[in-house]
Coordinates of C-alpha atoms in Angstrom, one line a residue:
M1 CA -58.6 141.3 99.9
L2 CA -59.3 138.5 97.9
T3 CA -60.7 135.3 99.3
V4 CA -59.7 131.7 99.0
T5 CA -61.9 128.8 100.2
V6 CA -60.7 125.3 99.5
S7 CA -62.3 122.1 100.7
T8 CA -60.9 118.7 101.5
E9 CA -64.0 118.0 100.6
D10 CA -64.6 118.6 96.8
L11 CA -62.1 116.4 94.9
R12 CA -61.3 116.0 92.1
Q13 CA -58.7 114.1 90.0
K14 CA -55.9 111.9 91.5
M15 CA -52.7 113.4 90.7
L16 CA -50.3 110.4 89.4
G17 CA -47.4 113.4 88.9
F18 CA -45.2 115.4 86.7
G19 CA -42.7 114.8 84.9
A20 CA -39.8 115.5 81.7
S21 CA -38.5 113.9 79.4
D22 CA -34.7 112.6 78.1
C23 CA -34.9 113.6 74.5
W24 CA -31.6 114.2 72.7
S25 CA -29.9 116.1 74.9
I26 CA -29.2 113.3 77.2
Q27 CA -27.8 110.9 75.7
H28 CA -25.5 113.2 76.0
V29 CA -25.2 115.0 79.5
G30 CA -26.3 111.2 80.5
Q31 CA -21.7 111.3 79.6
W32 CA -20.4 113.7 80.5
P33 CA -18.2 114.9 83.9
L34 CA -20.3 112.9 86.8
A35 CA -20.3 115.9 89.2
K36 CA -21.5 117.9 86.7
R37 CA -24.6 114.4 85.7
E38 CA -24.8 114.6 89.6
A39 CA -26.0 118.4 90.1
I40 CA -27.5 118.0 86.5
A41 CA -30.0 115.3 87.9
D42 CA -30.6 116.1 91.4
L43 CA -32.2 119.7 90.0
L44 CA -34.5 117.7 88.3
F45 CA -35.6 115.2 90.9
E46 CA -33.5 115.8 93.6
T47 CA -36.8 116.4 97.6
G48 CA -34.2 117.0 100.1
L49 CA -32.3 120.2 101.3
D50 CA -28.5 121.0 101.0
C51 CA -26.4 122.4 103.5
A52 CA -28.6 125.5 103.8
D53 CA -31.8 124.6 103.5
D54 CA -31.7 125.2 100.0
R55 CA -34.6 123.1 98.1
R56 CA -31.7 121.0 95.8
G57 CA -34.5 119.8 93.4
I58 CA -37.8 120.2 91.4
G59 CA -38.6 116.8 92.2
L60 CA -40.6 115.6 89.3
S61 CA -42.3 111.8 89.8
I62 CA -42.3 110.8 86.1
W63 CA -39.3 111.0 84.2
R64 CA -40.1 110.0 80.5
F65 CA -37.2 107.2 78.6
N66 CA -37.5 107.8 74.9
V67 CA -36.9 104.7 72.9
G68 CA -34.7 105.0 69.7
A69 CA -35.8 104.4 66.5
G70 CA -31.9 104.1 65.5
S71 CA -31.6 107.1 63.2
S72 CA -27.9 107.9 65.4
R73 CA -26.0 104.6 62.9
Q74 CA -27.0 106.7 60.0
Q75 CA -27.0 110.8 58.5
H76 CA -30.4 111.3 57.3
I77 CA -31.9 113.7 59.7
S78 CA -29.7 116.4 59.6
R79 CA -29.3 118.4 62.9
P80 CA -27.2 114.7 64.6
W81 CA -28.6 116.0 68.1
R82 CA -32.1 114.0 67.3
R83 CA -30.8 112.1 66.0
A84 CA -31.5 108.9 69.0
D85 CA -29.8 105.3 68.9
T86 CA -32.0 101.6 69.7
F87 CA -30.9 98.8 71.5
Y88 CA -30.8 96.1 68.4
N89 CA -26.6 95.3 67.6
D90 CA -24.6 97.0 64.7
G91 CA -26.5 93.8 61.8
F92 CA -29.9 94.6 64.7
T93 CA -30.0 90.3 64.0
G94 CA -30.2 90.8 68.1
Y95 CA -30.1 93.4 71.1
D96 CA -27.3 95.1 72.5
W97 CA -27.8 96.4 76.5
T98 CA -25.8 98.8 76.2
R99 CA -26.3 100.6 73.9
L100 CA -27.3 104.5 74.9
P101 CA -24.9 105.3 77.8
G102 CA -26.7 108.9 78.3
Q103 CA -29.7 107.7 78.6
R104 CA -29.9 104.8 80.5
W105 CA -27.3 106.8 83.6
F106 CA -30.8 108.6 84.3
L107 CA -33.0 106.6 84.0
E108 CA -30.8 104.7 86.9
A109 CA -29.9 108.4 89.0
A110 CA -34.0 109.5 88.1
E111 CA -35.2 105.8 90.3
K112 CA -32.3 106.1 93.3
R113 CA -34.1 110.1 93.8
G114 CA -36.8 108.4 94.5
V115 CA -38.8 109.3 91.0
E116 CA -41.3 105.8 91.2
R117 CA -42.8 106.3 87.9
F118 CA -41.5 105.5 84.2
I119 CA -42.7 105.9 80.4
A120 CA -40.8 103.9 77.7
F121 CA -42.0 106.5 74.0
V122 CA -41.9 105.9 71.0
N123 CA -41.8 108.8 68.2
S124 CA -40.6 106.4 65.3
P125 CA -40.2 102.3 65.0
P126 CA -37.2 101.1 64.9
I127 CA -35.4 102.3 61.2
N128 CA -35.1 97.7 60.7
M129 CA -38.8 98.1 60.7
T130 CA -39.9 101.0 58.2
K131 CA -41.1 101.0 54.7
N132 CA -38.3 103.5 54.1
G133 CA -35.4 102.5 56.3
R134 CA -35.6 105.6 57.8
A135 CA -36.7 107.5 61.5
Y136 CA -39.1 109.7 59.6
C137 CA -41.5 109.1 56.8
D138 CA -42.0 110.0 53.1
A139 CA -44.1 110.7 50.5
A140 CA -44.5 107.1 49.0
S141 CA -45.2 106.2 53.8
G142 CA -48.8 105.9 52.5
S143 CA -50.6 106.1 56.1
T144 CA -47.4 105.3 58.4
N145 CA -44.4 104.0 58.1
L146 CA -44.7 101.1 60.4
A147 CA -43.4 98.7 57.8
E148 CA -46.5 96.2 56.6
G149 CA -47.2 92.9 59.0
R150 CA -44.0 94.4 60.9
E151 CA -47.1 95.8 64.1
A152 CA -45.7 92.2 65.9
D153 CA -41.7 92.4 65.2
F154 CA -42.1 96.3 66.8
A155 CA -44.4 95.1 69.5
T156 CA -41.7 92.4 70.5
Y157 CA -38.9 95.0 70.4
L158 CA -41.0 97.3 72.6
A159 CA -42.0 94.0 75.4
D160 CA -38.8 93.1 75.2
V161 CA -37.2 97.0 76.1
V162 CA -39.3 96.9 78.8
E163 CA -38.9 93.7 80.4
H164 CA -35.2 93.6 80.1
F165 CA -34.8 96.9 82.1
Q166 CA -37.8 95.2 84.5
K167 CA -35.1 92.2 85.7
I168 CA -32.1 93.1 84.7
E169 CA -31.6 96.7 85.4
G170 CA -34.9 96.9 87.8
I171 CA -35.8 99.4 86.4
E172 CA -40.6 99.3 85.0
F173 CA -42.0 100.8 83.2
D174 CA -45.1 101.8 84.4
V175 CA -46.4 103.0 80.8
L176 CA -45.3 102.4 77.1
S177 CA -46.1 105.3 74.9
P178 CA -45.6 103.1 71.3
F179 CA -47.6 106.5 69.0
N180 CA -46.6 110.3 69.0
E181 CA -48.1 112.9 67.0
P182 CA -49.5 110.3 65.2
Q183 CA -52.1 113.1 63.0
W184 CA -48.4 115.0 61.4
D185 CA -47.2 113.2 58.8
W186 CA -43.2 113.9 60.2
E187 CA -41.7 114.0 57.0
A188 CA -38.7 116.7 57.6
G189 CA -36.4 114.7 59.0
T190 CA -35.8 116.8 61.4
Q191 CA -36.0 114.5 63.9
E192 CA -37.5 111.2 64.4
G193 CA -41.3 111.1 63.6
C194 CA -43.2 108.5 62.6
R195 CA -47.7 109.3 61.3
Y196 CA -50.2 106.3 62.2
S197 CA -53.8 106.0 60.8
I198 CA -56.4 105.0 63.6
A199 CA -56.3 101.7 61.5
D200 CA -52.8 101.3 62.0
M201 CA -52.7 102.5 65.9
K202 CA -55.5 99.6 66.3
R203 CA -52.8 96.7 65.2
V204 CA -50.1 98.2 66.5
I205 CA -52.1 97.6 70.0
Y206 CA -53.7 94.5 69.7
A207 CA -49.7 93.4 68.8
L208 CA -48.8 94.7 72.3
A209 CA -51.5 93.5 74.0
A210 CA -50.5 90.1 73.2
E211 CA -47.4 90.5 74.9
P212 CA -46.6 88.6 77.8
G213 CA -43.7 90.8 78.9
L214 CA -46.3 93.8 78.8
A215 CA -49.2 92.1 81.3
D216 CA -48.7 94.4 83.4
T217 CA -47.6 97.8 81.7
E218 CA -50.4 100.5 80.8
V219 CA -50.1 101.5 77.5
E220 CA -51.4 105.3 76.4
I221 CA -52.4 106.7 73.3
P222 CA -52.7 108.9 71.2
E223 CA -50.2 111.1 72.0
S224 CA -51.6 113.7 70.6
G225 CA -50.1 116.5 69.0
S226 CA -53.4 118.8 69.2
I227 CA -55.4 119.0 72.5
L228 CA -57.7 119.1 69.5
D229 CA -57.7 116.1 67.4
L230 CA -59.4 114.3 70.8
W231 CA -63.1 114.9 70.1
M232 CA -63.0 116.4 66.6
G233 CA -60.2 116.2 63.2
E234 CA -58.4 113.1 64.6
K235 CA -62.0 112.3 66.5
Y236 CA -59.4 109.9 68.8
L237 CA -62.1 110.1 71.8
E238 CA -64.5 107.7 70.1
A239 CA -62.4 106.1 68.5
F240 CA -60.7 105.4 70.5
F241 CA -63.3 105.1 73.9
G242 CA -66.9 104.5 71.7
A243 CA -69.7 101.9 72.1
D244 CA -68.6 100.1 68.8
S245 CA -67.6 97.6 70.6
S246 CA -66.6 96.1 67.5
T247 CA -63.8 98.7 66.8
S248 CA -62.9 99.5 70.4
V249 CA -60.2 98.5 72.0
R250 CA -61.1 100.5 75.1
G251 CA -59.9 97.7 77.4
K252 CA -56.9 96.9 75.5
I253 CA -54.9 100.2 76.8
A254 CA -54.8 103.0 79.7
Q255 CA -58.1 104.3 80.3
R256 CA -56.4 107.4 79.7
I257 CA -56.8 109.3 76.4
V258 CA -53.2 112.0 76.1
S259 CA -52.5 115.0 75.0
H260 CA -49.8 117.4 74.0
S261 CA -50.9 121.3 75.1
Y262 CA -49.6 123.4 72.2
A263 CA -51.1 125.6 69.7
T264 CA -54.3 126.5 72.3
D265 CA -51.4 128.2 75.3
L266 CA -52.4 131.4 74.7
P267 CA -55.5 133.4 75.7
S268 CA -55.8 134.2 72.1
S269 CA -55.5 130.0 70.4
G270 CA -57.8 128.8 73.0
L271 CA -55.9 128.6 76.7
V272 CA -59.6 128.3 78.5
E273 CA -62.2 128.1 76.3
R274 CA -60.4 124.4 74.3
R275 CA -60.0 123.5 77.9
E276 CA -63.6 123.3 78.7
E277 CA -64.7 121.9 75.9
L278 CA -61.9 119.2 76.5
R279 CA -62.6 119.3 79.6
A280 CA -66.5 118.3 78.8
A281 CA -66.4 115.1 76.2
P282 CA -63.9 113.0 78.7
D283 CA -66.7 113.0 80.9
R284 CA -69.4 111.7 78.8
Y285 CA -66.9 108.4 79.1
P286 CA -66.8 107.1 82.6
G287 CA -64.2 106.5 84.6
L288 CA -61.8 108.3 82.1
Q289 CA -58.8 110.4 82.6
Y290 CA -57.7 112.9 80.7
A291 CA -52.9 113.5 80.7
M292 CA -51.5 116.4 79.9
T293 CA -47.5 113.8 78.4
E294 CA -45.6 117.0 76.2
Y295 CA -46.0 120.6 76.0
C296 CA -42.6 123.9 75.9
P297 CA -43.7 126.5 73.8
L298 CA -43.7 126.5 70.5
G299 CA -44.7 129.7 67.2
D300 CA -43.3 133.1 67.4
H301 CA -42.8 133.0 71.1
G302 CA -41.0 129.3 71.8
R303 CA -38.8 131.5 69.6
G304 CA -35.0 132.1 72.6
R305 CA -33.6 130.5 75.0
D306 CA -35.5 132.6 78.7
L307 CA -34.2 132.0 81.9
G308 CA -36.3 134.7 83.8
M309 CA -40.2 134.1 84.4
D310 CA -42.3 134.9 81.1
T311 CA -41.0 132.1 80.5
A312 CA -42.0 130.5 83.6
L313 CA -45.2 132.3 84.3
L314 CA -46.8 131.2 80.5
V315 CA -45.3 127.6 81.5
A316 CA -47.2 127.8 85.2
R317 CA -50.7 129.3 83.9
V318 CA -50.7 126.3 81.2
M319 CA -49.5 123.8 84.1
H320 CA -52.9 125.5 85.9
F321 CA -55.6 125.9 82.8
D322 CA -54.5 121.6 81.6
L323 CA -54.5 121.0 85.7
V324 CA -57.8 123.8 86.7
V325 CA -60.0 123.7 83.9
A326 CA -58.4 120.3 81.8
G327 CA -58.6 117.7 84.6
A328 CA -55.2 116.6 83.9
S329 CA -53.9 113.5 86.0
S330 CA -50.1 114.8 85.3
W331 CA -48.2 116.5 83.1
Q332 CA -44.7 116.7 81.3
W333 CA -42.5 119.3 79.8
W334 CA -40.7 118.5 77.4
L335 CA -37.0 118.4 77.1
A336 CA -35.7 118.9 80.3
V337 CA -32.9 119.6 79.1
S338 CA -32.3 122.0 76.5
P339 CA -28.8 122.8 74.1
Y340 CA -31.1 125.2 71.7
D341 CA -31.7 128.7 71.7
Y342 CA -36.1 127.9 72.6
K343 CA -37.8 128.0 74.9
D344 CA -37.7 124.2 75.6
G345 CA -35.4 123.6 78.7
L346 CA -35.7 123.1 82.3
V347 CA -32.4 122.7 82.8
Y348 CA -29.6 124.8 79.2
I349 CA -26.0 123.4 78.2
D350 CA -23.9 124.1 76.2
R351 CA -24.9 122.6 72.8
V352 CA -21.1 120.3 73.4
P353 CA -20.9 116.5 73.0
D354 CA -18.0 116.0 75.6
D355 CA -18.1 118.1 78.4
G356 CA -19.5 121.8 78.9
D357 CA -21.5 124.3 81.5
F358 CA -25.1 124.4 82.5
F359 CA -27.6 126.2 83.5
E360 CA -30.7 126.7 85.0
S361 CA -34.5 128.5 84.8
K362 CA -37.3 129.9 85.8
T363 CA -38.7 127.5 84.4
L364 CA -37.6 124.6 85.7
W365 CA -38.7 126.5 89.6
A366 CA -41.8 127.0 89.1
L367 CA -42.4 123.6 87.2
G368 CA -41.5 122.8 90.7
N369 CA -43.2 124.7 92.9
F370 CA -46.0 122.7 91.4
S371 CA -44.1 118.9 91.6
R372 CA -42.3 119.4 94.3
F373 CA -45.2 120.0 96.7
I374 CA -48.1 118.2 94.4
R375 CA -47.2 114.4 95.3
P376 CA -48.4 111.4 93.1
G377 CA -51.7 110.3 95.2
M378 CA -52.2 113.7 96.5
V379 CA -56.5 115.2 95.0
R380 CA -56.8 118.3 93.6
I381 CA -59.5 120.2 95.1
G382 CA -61.8 122.5 94.8
V383 CA -61.0 126.9 95.4
R384 CA -64.4 129.5 96.5
R385 CA -62.4 133.6 95.4
S386 CA -64.4 135.8 96.8
D387 CA -63.9 138.0 93.7
G388 CA -66.4 135.5 91.7
A389 CA -64.0 135.5 88.6
S390 CA -64.4 133.9 86.2
R391 CA -61.5 131.6 84.5
A392 CA -60.9 134.1 81.8
D393 CA -61.0 136.4 83.9
T394 CA -58.2 135.2 85.6
V395 CA -56.1 135.2 82.8
D396 CA -53.8 137.9 83.4
G397 CA -54.2 137.9 87.0
L398 CA -53.8 135.5 90.1
M399 CA -54.4 132.2 89.0
V400 CA -55.0 130.2 92.5
S401 CA -55.2 126.0 92.3
S402 CA -55.6 123.4 95.0
F403 CA -54.0 120.2 96.7
L404 CA -54.5 117.2 99.3
D405 CA -52.6 115.3 101.5
S406 CA -55.1 112.9 103.7
D407 CA -52.9 110.6 104.8
R408 CA -50.1 113.1 105.9
G409 CA -53.4 116.4 106.1
I410 CA -51.0 118.3 104.0
V411 CA -53.1 120.9 101.5
A412 CA -50.7 122.1 98.9
T413 CA -52.1 126.0 97.6
V414 CA -50.7 127.4 93.9
F415 CA -51.1 131.0 93.6
V416 CA -50.0 132.0 89.8
N417 CA -49.7 135.7 90.0
W418 CA -49.7 137.4 85.8
S419 CA -50.3 140.3 87.2
N420 CA -47.1 143.4 88.2
R421 CA -49.3 144.0 91.5
T422 CA -49.0 141.7 94.9
V423 CA -51.8 141.1 95.6
P424 CA -52.7 140.1 99.4
V425 CA -54.2 136.5 100.4
N426 CA -56.2 135.3 103.0
I427 CA -56.7 132.0 102.3
E428 CA -59.6 130.2 104.5
V429 CA -59.7 126.1 104.6
A430 CA -63.2 124.4 104.3
G431 CA -62.8 120.5 106.3
L432 CA -59.8 120.6 107.7
R433 CA -57.6 122.3 110.4
V434 CA -54.5 124.6 108.7
D435 CA -52.8 126.7 112.2
G436 CA -50.1 127.4 109.3
W437 CA -48.3 128.2 106.1
I438 CA -45.3 127.4 104.9
P439 CA -44.5 129.9 101.0
Y440 CA -42.3 128.5 98.8
V441 CA -41.5 131.6 95.6
T442 CA -40.6 131.3 93.1
D443 CA -40.2 134.5 91.1
A444 CA -36.8 137.4 89.4
A445 CA -34.9 137.4 92.4
H446 CA -35.9 133.7 94.2
D447 CA -35.8 130.2 93.1
L448 CA -38.7 128.5 95.3
S449 CA -37.5 130.1 99.1
P450 CA -39.0 129.3 101.2
F451 CA -40.0 132.6 103.4
A452 CA -41.5 132.4 107.2
S453 CA -44.6 130.5 108.5
L454 CA -47.6 132.2 108.1
L455 CA -50.2 132.0 110.3
A456 CA -54.0 130.8 109.7
G457 CA -55.6 133.9 108.8
R458 CA -52.6 136.1 108.6
V459 CA -52.5 137.7 105.0
A460 CA -50.0 136.1 102.3
E461 CA -49.0 138.9 100.2
I462 CA -48.0 136.9 96.7
P463 CA -45.7 139.0 94.4
A464 CA -45.7 140.7 91.3
R465 CA -45.3 138.5 88.3
S466 CA -44.9 134.7 90.6
V467 CA -45.6 131.2 91.4
V468 CA -46.2 131.2 95.0
T469 CA -46.6 127.6 97.2
L470 CA -48.3 128.0 100.0
V471 CA -47.6 124.5 102.3
G472 CA -50.0 123.9 105.5
N473 CA -50.2 121.2 107.3
G474 CA -53.4 120.4 109.5
Y475 CA -55.2 117.6 110.3
M476 CA -59.5 117.3 109.7
K477 CA -62.0 118.8 110.9
E478 CA -64.4 116.5 113.1
G479 CA -68.6 117.2 113.0

C-alpha cells in the first residue's frame, strides 16, 4: 500500500488562486435570461452549498476580463463569436461605459460571489490605434500592429478602464496583462491578436509605468503562448528580468513570469521535462514567481467537445505538473463558457446569442477539486511517497499534491488517479495533527461529491480515473 507523507514544514510556493477567462461567449451569455446566467455564475464562482448540501460551484478565485479592441464593430474577423467590443464610443472620441454589458454583468457576479483577484487582459490594442485599423496583424504590420507613437495612448486607455472600474463600479483590477502570446504572427484573422517584439513590449511597459492610475495595478508579462520561449526562443526571462540594468524593466512589472501551457501538455511533448527546465530557469532570478494563465487542450487532442472524465483527467494532470514541477503560483483556464465543439470550456452552451441551454463538464468539477479547496494565500507543501516514484513515473498513475492553510489548520491534498484501478493510500501529516479527512470525489459518477469522513490512519481508496481532494482540519503539533 502506498503511504503519502505531507510535511507542513516543507513550504513551497504561495498560491494566488485559480481562474478562467470571460473571453468571447460571456458577452452573449451575460445577457441571457437572468436565471440562467445566475446558475452559470454559481457554477463558476460559488463556494456555498445548495439545500441538499451539494456544491453549488467550484469557487474560482480569479476572473480574467477581456478588454476588447472593437472588432465587433467590423466584419473582418471571420468568426462573429470571437469578436469583441471596446469602451470607446462609436466615433472613438470618448468613452461609453455602457458597452460590454454581458462581460460587466459576469464581472459583478464574480465580485458578489467572493472573487477577489481580477485580471484585465488585452489581445489587441483598440482598432483606432493599430496600423491596419483592424484587431489582428497583416504582413505590413511589421514587428507589431500597434501604430508607431501610440504607446502612450494605449497606456492611457488601459489606465482609464482600470480607474473607471475601481472608482465607479467598485471593482479593482489587481493585474493588467497588456500582451497575449506576443511571439505569434496573428495574421489569420480568426480572433483578436497582436504580435510584439521585445523592444515593442518595453515601450508599452514604460508607457504603462508613467500612468498614475496604474500605480496599484501589477503589469504581468509576457503571457507567452509557450513556456519554451521564457528561456529559449524569444528568451523573455533574460529580456525582462536579466541583470542588464540598461535594458531591464523588472522594476516596472510584476515579479512574476507568465506563460501558457500549450504544446507541452502530453508526456510525448515534455509534460515533465519542460517544466523541470522551466523551474530551473526562474530559480536563477531570486524572488521571481511563475504563473500559468491560459490553457485548454489544443491540436488533435483538443478537437471534439467532451463532458466526461477523459478531458478532465488530462487537464488535472497538466494542473498537477504546472503546480508541482513548474511551481505555478496561480493556474487559469481559457474559456469559462464555450459554445464550441472543442475541449476549451468548463461550462458549455448552445451557440445562441439570446438564450439557450448550458451543460456542465467533468473538467469544471475536476478544476474544482483544486480551486474550491486551495484558496488564495495557501502554500503548497512537500509530499513524500513510500514507493519512491519519480515525477515521470506518475504520469499514467497516481499524482499527489498538498496545500496548507496554517492560519486555519487546513490541509488539502489532491490526488489525480490516471490509472484504471483503485489505489489504496495511507496519508500521514508531519507537523500537524489531523484527526480525520473529508474526501471530495470527481469521477464518472460524481461531481466534487463529499464522501464519509475518514479517521486519521484509515486507508483512503482513490477510485480509478478520478480526482479526489482530501480535506483535513487539524492543529499544529508542539515540540
